Amino acid sequence: MPRATKVRALFALAILAMSTYIAATVPPRLGLDLRGGTQIVLETRDSPTAKADRDATDRTLEVLRGRVDALGVSEPTLVRSGERRIIVELPGVQDPRRAAEVLGRTAQLTFHPVVDVVDPTGAPTTPDAEGRQVLPDESGRMLKLDASRMSGADVDRARALLDPAGGSWHVTLDLRGRGERAWAELTADAACAPSGSPARRVAIALDDRVVSSPQVEQSVRCGTGILGGTTRITGDFDKREARELALLINGGALPVPVETVEHRTVGPTLGERAVEAAMWAAIIGAALTALFIVCVYRLLGVLAALALVGYGLIAYAALVGVGATLTLPGLAGFVLAVGMAVDANVLVFERAREEYLARTAPALRPSLTRGFRNAFGAVADSNVTTLIAAGLLFFLATGPVRGFGVTLGIGVLASMVSALVVTRVLAEFAVTRAAVRRRPRISGIAHAGRVREWLGRRDPNLMRHRRRMMAVSGVLALGMAVSGVAVRGVDFGVEFTGGRLVEYATTQAVDPDRARAALADAGFPKAVVQASGDHELTVRTGKPTEAEEARITATVVELGHGAEKVRDEFVGPSLGKELRLKATIALGVVLATQMAYLAVRFRWTFGVAAVVAMAHDVLIVVGAFAWLGRTVDAVFLAALLTVIGYSVNDSVVVFDRIRELRRTPGERSLARIADTAVFQTLPRTVNTGSGALFVLIALAVLGGDSLADFALALLIGVVAGTVSTVTVATPAAVALESRTTPTPPRTPRPQSSPDHHSGRASRPGHTPHDNGARI
């Protein structure tokens, strides 16, 4: 065995052993969409006394961390995102509104002398120059308060206690130091007012609302006040409210106010179903893909299928090893990368077939070696373009979609290790066996294959019709997109429009039209209702109040004879506008980045041609989704960016072959070279596309409603990308190169036999329509 093969074998064994150890010892970190829970995105706001800068957001984060810890949530996550946003993940919490109220309250506790009771129809006011303001109390009265004399910082501890005599809950405050003295002075002044006078009260306000305004008892002496540093807040509290108030006081006030700009809640049953569906899709999709490559490549196909198992192990170990959070779109990325792992194998095997068939005395081992060596450039280029899309998804996307970028990127890297190391070690060992050398056809590379045999009976001359192909493709893409958007419109998801989306699991099937009519009668004529499955109903509205949300839920429960809320999402209008802008920027950045990479690796003309093909594919997918009435949301954006990566991937393989053929001796037009490149790489395109389609169909059929639209967008995109490589990218590259590359002068050659079409000597490769740019 050659030394290089031994080194690769040891490296493969080390990678697989390490991956096995990590996979067995490190548990996966599941996202909230898989294990259930609530994610809340808070944004800090400027206050009259403080600016919401990075430092204020960090201090707010620490206060929130204390509140979450006091709530007793298992394994919470709190991180700052940007300068003013905080992402809070609460596994197992199924009431997002209540969680947002507890976390989002400023909890600014203040103690005021009461001046008077004012007109109850008045409105609360902000403090005037003397610090006086009007606030409502717990009974609805409007109290005119003097300037604050104490704050929550003077409270040592707050405790929720049950009064044994009255059976009511209250919050006891233990004061300390300056607070103890200030409380004595405050109650000493109030004790000087006559009995029954509003001025004999002390108001305790929380976030500009009086939560308690006890009257100082007659036994308290004027000028002395209440000593001992203890008081309590009474009110109509239940156990939970009293504990939450104590939690807020103990946690301290937020340095700046916060606003909930987004929250998402997923029930545990929905997460379990999603994991199970994705796993079945992965198993069946991978099995069908493996069966396909075994049928096409025989023995090497069996070894590639074994390497796919190694890919799965390496990719999973890398994900858990780096601590990546596995989300539902991330699972889809993991499954999708199976098809990309097949792509690298197909590129190598097809190139090895070419090398074997081109030799007069072919041998398996040298052909396989040359196949790996000559296919490396195409494998690297095609994977880099996908990595660019994955990287931009990570940096520009948010939430679960960001996890898709991480999983896709790791999957691409793992697929390269699987194909270029694991598969190579197995294949080189197999083709050197005596039984295989005696019967080389069982290897899978010693015969042309059906696609190549079919192509061998045809004379490729596609580029003669390049203008017609580009025109037809352009009209179809523009027509589908424009007509779909104009006639049906684009159904933007809640991420882009803002609003509330709630998914219910109903006991009985509910017709969407009937639900739409019932919700309109309940006061929600603009509610968007969609059915996903027989017993699942999704309702999308604006930002309903608590009472309005209760009416919506009651309507669905009545229609479905019972219903359970399994998913709840809210996106504020400002965040929705921001996400739309980010989506547009992401598409623009992806197109520009891919064009720049191709311009560096090939020529700028190839980069422009690839971008034109990408735009074609995007228009096809958007138009198809508009006509089908599917939702365009963040997951769709992830699919669209992946389609762009796949489109470039396909074009790069053809461009790489064109570049290689241009370096070979002989005078041929670029159009004829492009025809040859398309037909030489067509077996790879068909086989890779088929492998990807098996995976995507499995995801679409078995992946559940959460992944159906994602898989559908990729299915449409893969087909469009495969076609556009031949009908848009390659013809556009030929057209641009023909305009920008000067035609070199002809050098006279000895005439051999007359060319009856032109009167010139015939040459190898010359045809009557050979009129493209000369190289």
XYZ file of C-alpha atoms in Angstrom, residues 295-296 298 350 353-354 356-357 441 444-460 679-684 686-687:
34
model
C -27.262 1.110 -8.793
C -25.268 3.697 -10.764
C -21.916 -0.563 -8.298
C -17.637 10.466 -13.242
C -14.963 7.018 -15.675
C -13.741 9.568 -18.207
C -10.702 5.041 -17.673
C -12.583 5.228 -20.982
C -16.963 -3.499 -14.658
C -18.607 1.064 -11.451
C -16.121 3.207 -13.412
C -15.153 0.761 -16.176
C -18.276 1.415 -18.234
C -19.770 4.596 -19.648
C -23.104 4.536 -17.861
C -26.506 5.031 -19.449
C -26.428 8.829 -19.542
C -22.983 8.910 -21.151
C -23.951 6.183 -23.630
C -27.039 8.150 -24.636
C -24.971 11.311 -25.048
C -22.396 9.460 -27.133
C -24.978 8.944 -29.877
C -25.613 12.688 -30.197
C -23.676 15.642 -31.570
C -23.923 18.442 -28.971
C -22.422 17.185 -22.256
C -19.363 15.910 -20.410
C -20.723 17.096 -17.050
C -24.335 16.112 -17.728
C -23.975 12.638 -16.124
C -22.801 14.348 -12.920
C -28.298 14.067 -13.587
C -26.891 11.799 -10.880
